Short mmCIF file of C-alpha atoms and ligand atoms in Angstrom, two decimals:
data_model
loop_
_atom_site.label_atom_id
_atom_site.label_comp_id
_atom_site.label_asym_id
_atom_site.label_seq_id
_atom_site.Cartn_x
_atom_site.Cartn_y
_atom_site.Cartn_z
CA MET A 1 0.00 0.00 0.00
CA LYS A 2 1.15 3.55 -0.68
CA LEU A 3 0.17 6.57 1.38
CA SER A 4 -1.12 8.28 -1.73
CA ASP A 5 -3.61 5.41 -2.12
CA LEU A 6 -5.34 6.82 0.95
CA LEU A 7 -5.73 10.30 -0.52
CA ILE A 8 -9.08 9.27 -2.00
CA TYR A 9 -10.48 9.87 1.50
CA ASP A 10 -11.06 13.39 2.77
CA TYR A 11 -11.53 12.32 6.38
CA ILE A 12 -8.76 10.31 7.90
CA ILE A 13 -8.58 8.95 11.44
CA ILE A 14 -5.29 7.56 12.67
CA GLN A 15 -5.47 5.26 15.66
CA CYS A 16 -2.56 4.21 17.88
CA HIS A 17 -2.70 1.01 19.90
CA ASP A 18 -4.07 1.09 23.45
CA ASN A 19 -1.47 2.18 25.98
CA PRO A 20 0.33 3.95 23.16
CA ASP A 21 4.11 3.91 23.23
CA GLY A 22 6.62 6.28 21.68
CA ASP A 23 6.67 4.37 18.42
CA SER A 24 2.93 4.31 17.95
CA ILE A 25 2.53 7.99 18.79
CA SER A 26 5.39 9.07 16.54
CA SER A 27 4.18 6.99 13.60
CA GLY A 28 0.66 8.32 13.98
CA TYR A 29 1.89 11.86 14.30
CA ALA A 30 4.06 11.68 11.15
CA LEU A 31 1.07 10.39 9.20
CA TYR A 32 -1.06 13.16 10.71
CA GLU A 33 1.31 15.82 9.40
CA TYR A 34 1.49 14.19 5.98
CA PHE A 35 -2.27 14.11 5.54
CA LYS A 36 -2.66 17.63 6.98
CA ASN A 37 -0.19 18.73 4.38
CA LYS A 38 -2.48 17.20 1.76
CA ASP A 39 -5.38 19.30 3.10
CA LYS A 40 -7.22 16.40 4.65
CA ASN A 41 -9.34 16.41 7.79
CA VAL A 42 -7.24 14.33 10.13
CA ARG A 43 -7.53 13.09 13.70
CA LEU A 44 -5.00 11.20 15.75
CA VAL A 45 -6.62 9.08 18.46
CA TYR A 46 -6.24 6.17 20.86
CA GLY A 47 -8.66 4.21 23.02
CA GLY A 48 -8.56 1.49 25.61
CA ARG A 49 -8.71 1.52 29.38
CA PHE A 50 -5.77 3.74 30.20
CA ARG A 51 -4.78 7.26 29.40
CA ILE A 52 -1.19 8.08 28.68
CA THR A 53 0.66 8.61 31.97
CA LYS A 54 4.28 7.82 31.16
CA PRO A 55 6.30 10.98 31.81
CA ASN A 56 8.41 10.71 28.68
CA LEU A 57 5.34 10.34 26.47
CA ILE A 58 3.56 13.26 28.08
CA LYS A 59 6.65 15.38 27.54
CA MET A 60 6.97 14.19 23.95
CA ILE A 61 3.35 15.08 23.19
CA GLU A 62 3.68 18.52 24.80
CA GLU A 63 6.99 19.52 23.32
CA LEU A 64 6.24 18.33 19.80
CA ASN A 65 2.64 19.59 19.90
CA ILE A 66 1.23 16.22 18.96
CA PRO A 67 -2.57 16.54 18.70
CA ILE A 68 -3.38 13.08 20.02
CA GLU A 69 -6.81 12.61 21.60
CA TYR A 70 -8.15 9.93 23.92
CA VAL A 71 -11.48 8.56 22.71
CA ASP A 72 -14.06 6.37 24.41
CA GLU A 73 -16.19 6.09 21.37
CA LEU A 74 -15.47 6.79 17.76
CA ILE A 75 -17.76 7.09 14.81
CA VAL A 76 -16.02 6.40 11.51
CA GLY A 77 -18.19 7.42 8.59
CA ASP A 78 -18.53 5.34 5.45
CA ASN A 79 -16.53 7.84 3.43
CA GLU A 80 -13.77 8.00 6.06
CA VAL A 81 -10.78 5.76 6.61
CA LEU A 82 -9.41 4.44 9.90
CA ILE A 83 -5.70 3.70 9.91
CA THR A 84 -4.27 1.69 12.80
CA VAL A 85 -0.58 2.32 13.39
CA ASP A 86 1.90 0.07 15.17
CA CYS A 87 -0.98 -2.38 15.56
CA GLN A 88 -3.51 -4.27 13.48
CA TYR A 89 -7.22 -3.50 13.41
CA GLY A 90 -9.06 -6.27 15.23
CA ALA A 91 -6.03 -7.42 17.27
CA GLY A 92 -6.07 -7.63 21.06
CA ASN A 93 -3.99 -4.54 21.75
CA VAL A 94 -6.15 -2.01 19.96
CA LYS A 95 -9.71 -1.00 20.78
CA ARG A 96 -12.01 -1.93 17.96
CA PHE A 97 -14.14 0.89 16.62
CA PRO A 98 -16.62 0.01 13.86
CA ALA A 99 -15.34 1.20 10.48
CA LYS A 100 -15.98 0.34 6.88
CA ASN A 101 -12.68 1.48 5.41
CA ILE A 102 -9.63 0.27 7.26
CA ALA A 103 -5.90 0.49 6.66
CA ILE A 104 -3.08 -1.02 8.72
CA ILE A 105 0.48 0.27 9.03
CA ASP A 106 2.55 -1.88 11.34
CA HIS A 107 5.80 -3.71 12.00
CA HIS A 108 4.55 -6.67 14.04
CA GLN A 109 3.94 -10.19 12.80
CA GLN A 110 0.83 -10.19 10.70
CA GLU A 111 -2.11 -11.50 12.72
CA ILE A 112 -5.03 -9.92 10.89
CA TYR A 113 -5.71 -11.15 7.37
CA ASP A 114 -9.09 -9.73 6.44
CA VAL A 115 -7.94 -6.15 5.83
CA THR A 116 -6.68 -5.47 2.32
CA MET A 117 -5.07 -2.04 2.71
CA THR A 118 -1.98 -2.93 4.70
CA GLU A 119 1.68 -2.08 4.99
CA ILE A 120 3.12 -4.56 7.46
CA LYS A 121 6.89 -4.97 7.70
CA PRO A 122 7.62 -7.33 10.59
CA TYR A 123 11.35 -7.24 9.94
CA LEU A 124 11.66 -3.57 10.86
CA GLY A 125 12.58 -2.36 14.34
CA SER A 126 9.86 0.25 14.57
CA CYS A 127 6.66 1.36 12.94
CA ALA A 128 8.35 4.74 12.63
CA THR A 129 10.64 3.14 10.03
CA VAL A 130 7.69 1.81 8.05
CA VAL A 131 6.12 5.28 8.03
CA TRP A 132 9.41 7.00 7.22
CA GLN A 133 9.88 4.76 4.16
CA MET A 134 6.31 5.41 3.03
CA LEU A 135 6.85 9.17 3.37
CA LEU A 136 10.10 8.94 1.39
CA ASP A 137 8.27 7.05 -1.34
CA GLU A 138 5.85 9.98 -1.57
CA GLY A 139 8.68 12.50 -1.74
CA PHE A 140 7.81 13.90 1.69
CA ASP A 141 11.06 15.00 3.30
CA VAL A 142 10.68 14.73 7.08
CA ASN A 143 13.70 16.95 7.61
CA GLN A 144 11.52 19.84 6.48
CA TYR A 145 9.37 19.15 9.55
CA LYS A 146 11.66 19.06 12.53
CA ASN A 147 8.99 17.82 14.95
CA VAL A 148 8.15 14.91 12.67
CA ALA A 149 11.83 14.06 12.27
CA THR A 150 12.34 14.14 16.04
CA ALA A 151 9.23 12.06 16.70
CA LEU A 152 10.24 9.36 14.21
CA TYR A 153 13.74 9.24 15.63
CA TYR A 154 12.33 8.83 19.13
CA GLY A 155 9.89 6.16 17.95
CA LEU A 156 12.76 4.09 16.61
CA PHE A 157 14.80 4.81 19.72
CA THR A 158 12.11 3.58 22.11
CA ASP A 159 11.26 0.48 20.10
CA THR A 160 14.83 -0.71 19.68
CA ASN A 161 15.89 -0.48 23.30
CA SER A 162 17.76 2.79 22.75
CA PHE A 163 19.16 1.66 19.36
CA VAL A 164 20.89 -1.28 21.05
CA GLU A 165 18.66 -3.69 19.20
CA ILE A 166 18.81 -2.09 15.79
CA TYR A 167 19.56 -4.55 13.00
CA HIS A 168 17.73 -3.82 9.82
CA PRO A 169 19.53 -1.56 7.32
CA LEU A 170 16.42 0.54 6.86
CA ASP A 171 16.24 1.24 10.57
CA LYS A 172 19.86 2.38 10.39
CA ASP A 173 19.00 4.57 7.41
CA LEU A 174 16.34 6.30 9.47
CA GLN A 175 18.70 6.73 12.40
CA ASP A 176 21.37 8.27 10.13
CA HIS A 177 19.12 10.38 7.98
CA VAL A 178 16.74 12.33 10.19
CA GLU A 179 17.71 15.70 11.62
CA TYR A 180 16.24 15.57 15.10
CA ASP A 181 16.17 17.86 18.11
CA ILE A 182 19.02 16.53 20.19
CA ASN A 183 18.08 18.48 23.33
CA LEU A 184 14.56 17.16 23.41
CA ILE A 185 15.72 13.58 22.85
CA ARG A 186 18.08 13.95 25.78
CA LYS A 187 15.25 15.18 28.01
CA LEU A 188 12.97 12.34 26.98
CA LYS A 189 15.63 9.73 27.67
CA ASN A 190 15.76 10.83 31.27
CA ALA A 191 12.06 10.91 31.99
CA ASN A 192 11.39 7.25 31.47
CA PHE A 193 10.02 6.04 34.79
CA THR A 194 7.77 7.27 37.52
CA LEU A 195 8.52 6.53 41.15
CA ARG A 196 5.64 4.04 41.08
CA ASP A 197 7.34 2.16 38.22
CA ILE A 198 10.51 1.75 40.22
CA GLU A 199 8.46 0.48 43.14
CA ILE A 200 6.78 -2.13 40.91
CA ALA A 201 10.17 -3.24 39.65
CA GLY A 202 11.47 -3.59 43.20
CA MET A 203 8.49 -5.65 44.31
CA ALA A 204 8.67 -7.95 41.30
CA LEU A 205 12.29 -8.81 42.05
CA ILE A 206 11.56 -9.94 45.61
CA ARG A 207 9.99 -13.25 44.57
CA TYR A 208 10.72 -15.52 41.64
CA SER A 209 10.47 -19.09 40.56
CA TYR A 210 13.41 -20.87 39.08
CA ILE A 211 13.68 -23.83 36.72
CA ASP A 212 16.97 -25.46 37.70
CA ASP A 213 17.45 -27.67 34.67
CA TYR A 214 17.30 -24.73 32.31
CA ARG A 215 18.63 -21.92 34.51
CA CYS A 216 15.49 -19.96 33.74
CA ALA A 217 13.80 -17.59 36.20
CA ILE A 218 10.22 -16.31 36.14
CA PHE A 219 9.11 -13.08 37.80
CA LYS A 220 5.63 -11.66 38.20
CA ALA A 221 5.01 -7.93 38.38
CA HIS A 222 1.99 -5.82 39.20
CA PRO A 223 0.23 -4.29 36.21
CA CYS A 224 2.61 -1.79 34.63
CA ASP A 225 3.87 -0.44 31.36
CA PRO A 226 5.52 -3.18 29.23
CA ASN A 227 8.70 -1.09 29.28
CA ILE A 228 8.98 -1.73 33.01
CA LEU A 229 8.81 -5.46 32.37
CA GLY A 230 11.79 -5.01 30.08
CA PHE A 231 13.62 -3.03 32.71
CA ILE A 232 13.04 -5.77 35.31
CA SER A 233 14.14 -8.53 32.98
CA ASP A 234 17.29 -6.63 32.01
CA LEU A 235 18.23 -6.55 35.69
CA ALA A 236 17.31 -10.17 36.38
CA LEU A 237 19.39 -11.45 33.49
CA GLN A 238 22.52 -10.05 35.08
CA VAL A 239 22.25 -12.61 37.89
CA ASP A 240 24.97 -15.25 37.48
CA VAL A 241 22.69 -18.29 37.62
CA ILE A 242 20.04 -16.88 35.30
CA ASP A 243 20.54 -17.61 31.59
CA THR A 244 17.04 -16.81 30.46
CA CYS A 245 14.16 -15.11 32.20
CA VAL A 246 10.54 -14.23 31.71
CA VAL A 247 8.87 -11.32 33.49
CA TYR A 248 5.13 -10.93 33.15
CA ASN A 249 2.05 -9.28 34.51
CA GLU A 250 -1.63 -10.02 34.27
CA THR A 251 -4.16 -7.45 33.17
CA ASN A 252 -7.78 -8.04 32.37
CA VAL A 253 -7.08 -8.09 28.64
CA GLY A 254 -4.28 -10.60 28.96
CA VAL A 255 -0.69 -11.22 29.94
CA TYR A 256 2.18 -8.98 28.93
CA PHE A 257 5.60 -10.54 29.14
CA SER A 258 9.22 -9.79 28.51
CA VAL A 259 11.88 -12.40 27.69
CA ARG A 260 15.64 -12.17 27.95
CA SER A 261 18.38 -14.60 27.02
CA CYS A 262 22.14 -14.45 27.31
CA ILE A 263 22.91 -17.93 25.95
CA ARG A 264 23.42 -18.71 22.33
CA GLU A 265 21.13 -21.76 22.48
CA VAL A 266 18.06 -19.61 23.08
CA MET A 267 16.91 -16.66 21.00
CA ALA A 268 14.61 -14.54 23.12
CA SER A 269 12.48 -13.78 20.05
CA GLU A 270 11.84 -17.45 19.42
CA MET A 271 10.99 -18.20 23.03
CA ALA A 272 8.58 -15.26 23.14
CA ALA A 273 6.84 -16.44 19.99
CA PHE A 274 6.58 -19.94 21.47
CA LEU A 275 5.03 -18.71 24.70
CA ALA A 276 2.31 -16.85 22.82
CA GLU A 277 1.78 -19.34 20.00
CA GLY A 278 -1.86 -19.54 19.01
CA ILE A 279 -3.03 -17.27 21.82
CA GLY A 280 -1.27 -13.98 21.15
CA SER A 281 1.93 -12.73 19.66
CA GLY A 282 5.56 -12.50 20.65
CA GLY A 283 8.87 -11.58 19.11
CA GLY A 284 11.88 -9.30 19.21
CA ASN A 285 15.44 -10.31 18.70
CA MET A 286 18.15 -12.60 19.97
CA ASP A 287 18.66 -11.15 23.43
CA LYS A 288 15.47 -9.28 24.11
CA ALA A 289 11.89 -9.94 23.23
CA GLY A 290 8.40 -9.53 24.52
CA GLY A 291 4.85 -10.54 23.86
CA PHE A 292 1.22 -10.59 24.76
CA ILE A 293 -1.19 -13.41 25.56
CA HIS A 294 -4.76 -12.59 24.74
CA GLU A 295 -7.13 -13.29 27.65
CA GLU A 296 -10.09 -14.60 25.67
CA LYS A 297 -7.99 -16.80 23.43
CA PHE A 298 -6.19 -18.17 26.46
CA ASP A 299 -9.46 -19.02 28.22
CA ARG A 300 -10.77 -20.75 25.15
CA GLN A 301 -7.65 -22.85 24.70
CA TYR A 302 -6.73 -23.49 28.32
CA PRO A 303 -9.96 -23.22 30.30
CA GLY A 304 -9.42 -23.03 34.04
CA MET A 305 -5.62 -22.96 33.86
CA ASN A 306 -3.80 -20.24 35.77
CA LYS A 307 -1.19 -18.13 34.00
CA ASP A 308 1.68 -19.05 36.30
CA GLY A 309 1.11 -22.72 35.62
CA TYR A 310 0.78 -22.14 31.91
CA LEU A 311 4.00 -20.15 31.65
CA HIS A 312 5.91 -22.72 33.67
CA ASN A 313 4.79 -25.62 31.53
CA ARG A 314 5.22 -23.74 28.32
CA ILE A 315 8.75 -22.63 29.14
CA LYS A 316 9.70 -26.23 29.92
CA ALA A 317 8.03 -27.37 26.71
CA TYR A 318 10.08 -24.81 24.80
CA PHE A 319 13.35 -26.16 26.09
CA ASP A 320 12.24 -29.71 25.25
CA SER A 321 11.01 -28.80 21.76
CA PHE A 322 14.27 -28.65 19.84
CA ASP A 323 17.47 -30.50 19.02
CA ILE A 324 20.78 -28.68 18.82
CA ILE A 325 23.45 -29.49 16.26
CA TYR A 326 26.96 -28.09 16.54
CA HIS A 327 28.77 -28.11 13.19
CA ASN A 328 31.94 -29.68 14.53
CA ASN A 329 30.16 -32.26 16.61
CA ASN A 330 27.20 -33.44 14.62
CA ASN A 331 26.13 -37.03 14.52
CA LEU A 332 24.32 -36.81 11.24
CA ASP A 333 24.63 -39.98 9.20
CA ILE A 334 25.36 -39.01 5.61
CA GLU A 335 24.85 -42.63 4.55
CA ARG A 336 21.18 -42.18 5.28
CA MET A 337 20.86 -38.77 3.63
CA VAL A 338 20.13 -38.02 -0.02
CA LEU A 339 22.65 -36.38 -2.37
CA TYR A 340 21.53 -33.15 -4.04
CA LYS A 341 23.16 -30.73 -6.42
CA LYS A 342 22.74 -27.01 -6.02
CA LYS A 343 21.19 -25.42 -9.09
CA ASN A 344 23.22 -22.74 -10.79
CA LEU A 345 21.51 -19.55 -9.70
CA THR A 346 22.18 -16.17 -11.18
CA LEU A 347 24.01 -13.84 -8.79
CA GLY A 348 24.81 -10.17 -9.06
CA PHE A 349 28.20 -8.52 -8.99
CA VAL A 350 29.59 -5.00 -9.15
CA PRO A 351 33.23 -4.18 -9.99
CA VAL A 352 33.63 -1.53 -7.32
CA ALA A 353 36.11 0.64 -9.17
CA GLU A 354 33.55 1.18 -11.94
CA VAL A 355 31.42 3.07 -9.41
CA PHE A 356 33.88 4.67 -7.00
CA LYS A 357 37.32 6.10 -7.58
CA GLU A 358 40.15 3.97 -6.22
CA GLY A 359 40.78 4.64 -2.53
CA THR A 360 37.26 5.88 -1.70
CA PRO A 361 36.21 4.74 1.79
CA LEU A 362 32.87 2.95 1.55
CA LEU A 363 30.11 1.71 3.76
CA VAL A 364 28.12 -1.11 2.21
CA ARG A 365 24.69 -1.53 3.75
CA SER A 366 22.75 -4.70 3.05
CA ILE A 367 20.18 -6.90 4.69
CA LYS A 368 22.99 -8.77 6.44
CA GLY A 369 24.51 -5.64 8.03
CA ASP A 370 27.10 -2.97 7.31
CA ILE A 371 30.56 -3.60 5.88
CA GLU A 372 33.29 -0.96 5.70
CA THR A 373 35.75 -1.21 2.87
CA VAL A 374 37.79 0.85 0.41
CA SER A 375 37.30 0.96 -3.34
CA SER A 376 39.98 -0.83 -5.32
CA PRO A 377 40.24 -2.19 -8.86
CA ASP A 378 40.80 -5.60 -7.31
CA THR A 379 37.49 -5.73 -5.41
CA TYR A 380 34.09 -6.89 -6.59
CA PHE A 381 30.87 -6.89 -4.59
CA MET A 382 28.83 -10.04 -4.92
CA ILE A 383 25.07 -9.77 -4.39
CA GLY A 384 23.12 -12.86 -3.40
CA ILE A 385 19.49 -13.72 -3.95
CA THR A 386 18.26 -12.25 -0.67
CA GLY A 387 20.16 -8.99 -1.28
CA GLU A 388 23.16 -9.86 0.86
CA VAL A 389 26.52 -8.40 -0.20
CA TYR A 390 30.00 -9.75 0.26
CA PRO A 391 33.25 -8.42 -1.17
CA ILE A 392 35.38 -10.81 -3.19
CA SER A 393 38.72 -10.36 -4.90
CA LYS A 394 38.74 -10.03 -8.67
CA GLU A 395 40.97 -13.07 -8.86
CA LYS A 396 38.63 -15.27 -6.83
CA PHE A 397 35.71 -13.97 -8.86
CA SER A 398 37.22 -15.04 -12.15
CA LYS A 399 38.01 -18.47 -10.73
CA SER A 400 34.52 -19.14 -9.38
CA TYR A 401 32.08 -17.22 -11.56
CA LYS A 402 31.27 -16.59 -15.17
CA VAL A 403 29.69 -13.35 -16.42
CA ILE A 404 26.40 -13.82 -18.24
CA ASP A 405 24.22 -11.54 -20.33
CA GLY A 406 21.13 -9.91 -19.02
CA PRO A 407 20.29 -7.97 -15.92
CA PHE A 408 20.41 -9.19 -12.34
CA GLN A 409 17.11 -8.52 -10.66
CA LEU A 410 15.88 -9.24 -7.19
CA LYS A 411 12.17 -9.63 -6.81
CA ASN A 412 10.40 -8.88 -3.53
CA VAL A 413 13.64 -8.24 -1.76
CA GLU A 414 13.39 -6.50 1.61
CA TYR A 415 16.30 -4.18 1.02
CA PHE A 416 18.40 -3.64 -2.07
CA PRO A 417 22.00 -2.95 -1.06
CA LYS A 418 23.31 0.60 -1.00
CA VAL A 419 26.83 1.95 -0.82
CA LYS A 420 27.72 5.15 0.95
CA ASN A 421 30.81 7.16 0.17
CA ARG A 422 32.13 7.71 3.69
CA LYS A 423 33.96 10.86 2.62
CA THR A 424 31.12 12.75 0.93
CA GLY A 425 28.15 11.03 2.56
CA GLN A 426 26.66 10.39 -0.86
CA THR A 427 24.68 7.15 -1.12
CA ILE A 428 24.40 5.06 -4.24
CA ASP A 429 21.85 2.39 -4.94
CA LEU A 430 23.68 -0.55 -6.55
CA ARG A 431 20.73 -1.39 -8.77
CA ALA A 432 22.11 0.81 -11.55
CA TYR A 433 25.47 -0.95 -11.64
CA VAL A 434 24.81 -4.59 -10.97
CA LYS A 435 25.64 -7.24 -13.56
CA ALA A 436 24.80 -10.93 -13.66
CA CYS A 437 26.98 -14.00 -13.26
CA ILE A 438 26.69 -17.68 -12.42
CA SER A 439 28.90 -19.97 -10.42
CA THR A 440 31.18 -22.25 -12.39
CA LYS A 441 31.59 -24.57 -9.42
CA GLU A 442 29.30 -27.47 -8.70
CA ILE A 443 28.07 -27.82 -5.15
CA PHE A 444 26.77 -31.09 -3.77
CA VAL A 445 25.09 -31.59 -0.42
CA TYR A 446 23.68 -34.46 1.58
CA ALA A 447 20.30 -33.45 2.88
CA GLN A 448 17.22 -34.69 4.66
CA PRO A 449 14.04 -33.13 6.01
CA LEU A 450 13.99 -32.42 9.73
CA ALA A 451 11.80 -34.59 11.91
CA LYS A 452 12.10 -32.24 14.90
CA ASN A 453 12.70 -28.49 15.27
CA THR A 454 16.45 -28.00 15.22
CA LYS A 455 18.99 -25.29 15.96
CA VAL A 456 22.27 -25.46 14.07
CA PHE A 457 25.46 -23.67 14.96
CA THR A 458 27.27 -23.45 11.64
CA LYS A 459 30.98 -23.08 11.14
CA TRP A 460 30.35 -19.54 9.89
CA ASP A 461 28.68 -18.12 12.98
CA SER A 462 29.31 -19.49 16.43
CA SER A 463 27.18 -16.91 18.24
CA LYS A 464 23.85 -17.39 16.53
CA TYR A 465 22.01 -20.50 15.44
CA MET A 466 20.05 -21.17 12.31
CA SER A 467 16.61 -22.35 13.24
CA GLY A 468 14.87 -25.09 11.32
CA LYS A 469 11.32 -26.30 11.61
CA VAL A 470 9.99 -29.78 10.92
CA ASN A 471 10.22 -30.40 7.13
CA ASP A 472 12.91 -27.81 6.55
CA TYR A 473 16.15 -29.42 5.36
CA ILE A 474 19.37 -30.10 7.16
CA ALA A 475 22.26 -30.17 4.68
CA ILE A 476 25.95 -31.11 4.75
CA ARG A 477 28.41 -30.07 2.06
CA GLN A 478 29.84 -33.08 0.32
CA ASP A 479 33.28 -31.47 0.17
CA ASP A 480 33.24 -30.38 3.83
CA ILE A 481 31.32 -32.46 6.34
CA GLU A 482 31.63 -29.75 8.97
CA ASP A 483 29.70 -27.33 6.80
CA VAL A 484 26.24 -28.07 8.16
CA TYR A 485 23.29 -25.75 7.68
CA ILE A 486 19.53 -25.49 7.39
CA ILE A 487 17.60 -24.63 4.27
CA GLU A 488 13.99 -23.61 4.49
CA ASN A 489 11.67 -26.07 2.79
CA SER A 490 10.48 -23.81 -0.05
CA ILE A 491 13.98 -22.48 -0.78
CA PHE A 492 15.37 -26.00 -0.79
CA ASN A 493 12.92 -27.14 -3.41
CA ALA A 494 13.69 -24.13 -5.60
CA THR A 495 17.46 -24.32 -5.38
CA TYR A 496 18.48 -27.99 -5.09
CA GLN A 497 17.93 -30.96 -7.34
CA ARG A 498 18.09 -34.58 -6.30
CA ILE A 499 20.98 -36.68 -7.59
CA SER A 500 20.85 -40.02 -5.80
MN1 MN B 1 6.36 -0.47 17.58
#
């Protein structure tokens, strides 16, 4: 969906989720200014049981003059559109107001499928990033609106744990690009908690339950802002005998929880998703994640069960649900696996010196992260099918690849790589320069579908596992039996062909 698609409506209502956070407010506010600018009648609202009380949010709203209103009831006319931001219309965390025309702009896992006008990018760190990209696509430069720029920056800041948990290149682009009010951001950073919040945190830490076998601790807090749950779990994780922890509270709409992990065998995001599976939503990243369990769905699925009992059992079930394979200590039996050959896929490449003068310092930004390098006639950038970039020497390139005719195109790719000249700050989209090649090497693997969920530590990354689900494939390179990895079922079928 594009923002300009919504310009057919003259009345536009933007709704944040209940208990709005910095991200939801900033995303809604940026949209508000965009539509105002297009001479629309716009309102920015939120509903639910609680009014905004967090000191940083009150300050943000005051200082940036954000016209957000609390509403108990809302009438959305048939010629009006209701846009939910940082949440999905019909989901548990946003009050449902009857509306005929609905749009969703969000960055959480999709949970609502009956709305057609949506822009949902679950891989992004904040909804502010989704909105920022949509504004860019419309040629709306947020740096012309300092309050909008500051709001979006703060939205990303609050949703990525102060930029600590920022991974996606687009999130980094937002962080680098917007010209925000540094003094206001500094003030907001230091108005995060009330005295009551600190008291809740203190009380939650007094009692805990502990699962010895898995070095996992569970804490229960009084009803509070989800940010406080994160604060408590950050503290708890620093205890020497706690490797993972879950902090939660119960409200009458459901359970909010926060998950932390400091061991490589558990990704907090995965554990959070597991805890809420089928009855809510959960996610985040490797170390930090959170989620919500929907009260009604819980009651339907687990009638009569208490939440403490559920969380206990579910956490144990999580630890029992997967196998772990370490690349250098795997007991996979290649005799029982099937031999496959990797199909020769077209890859992209860019001879760097054709774009940048020799010696130019460069920052390459791709879906797999940032790489710093310097332009040289001996360096090529390779671009893989998911948009990942890796530098390769010209010599190695000519040994392993052959140039072919025709363009190299990536369809539906999350982020096409960009290169920034670190001296001038100028950014270049590689799309204009990329050429196509294919591998001249033949790659064979032994593979078999997984019978159980499996985590694999490959020889290429010892800190982070690849996660495979039942029916994904576990593969071993024929020429290197320590090169073990997982290939998602659909990708496997598209890229490998059976030999034996
Ligand atoms: Mn958000």
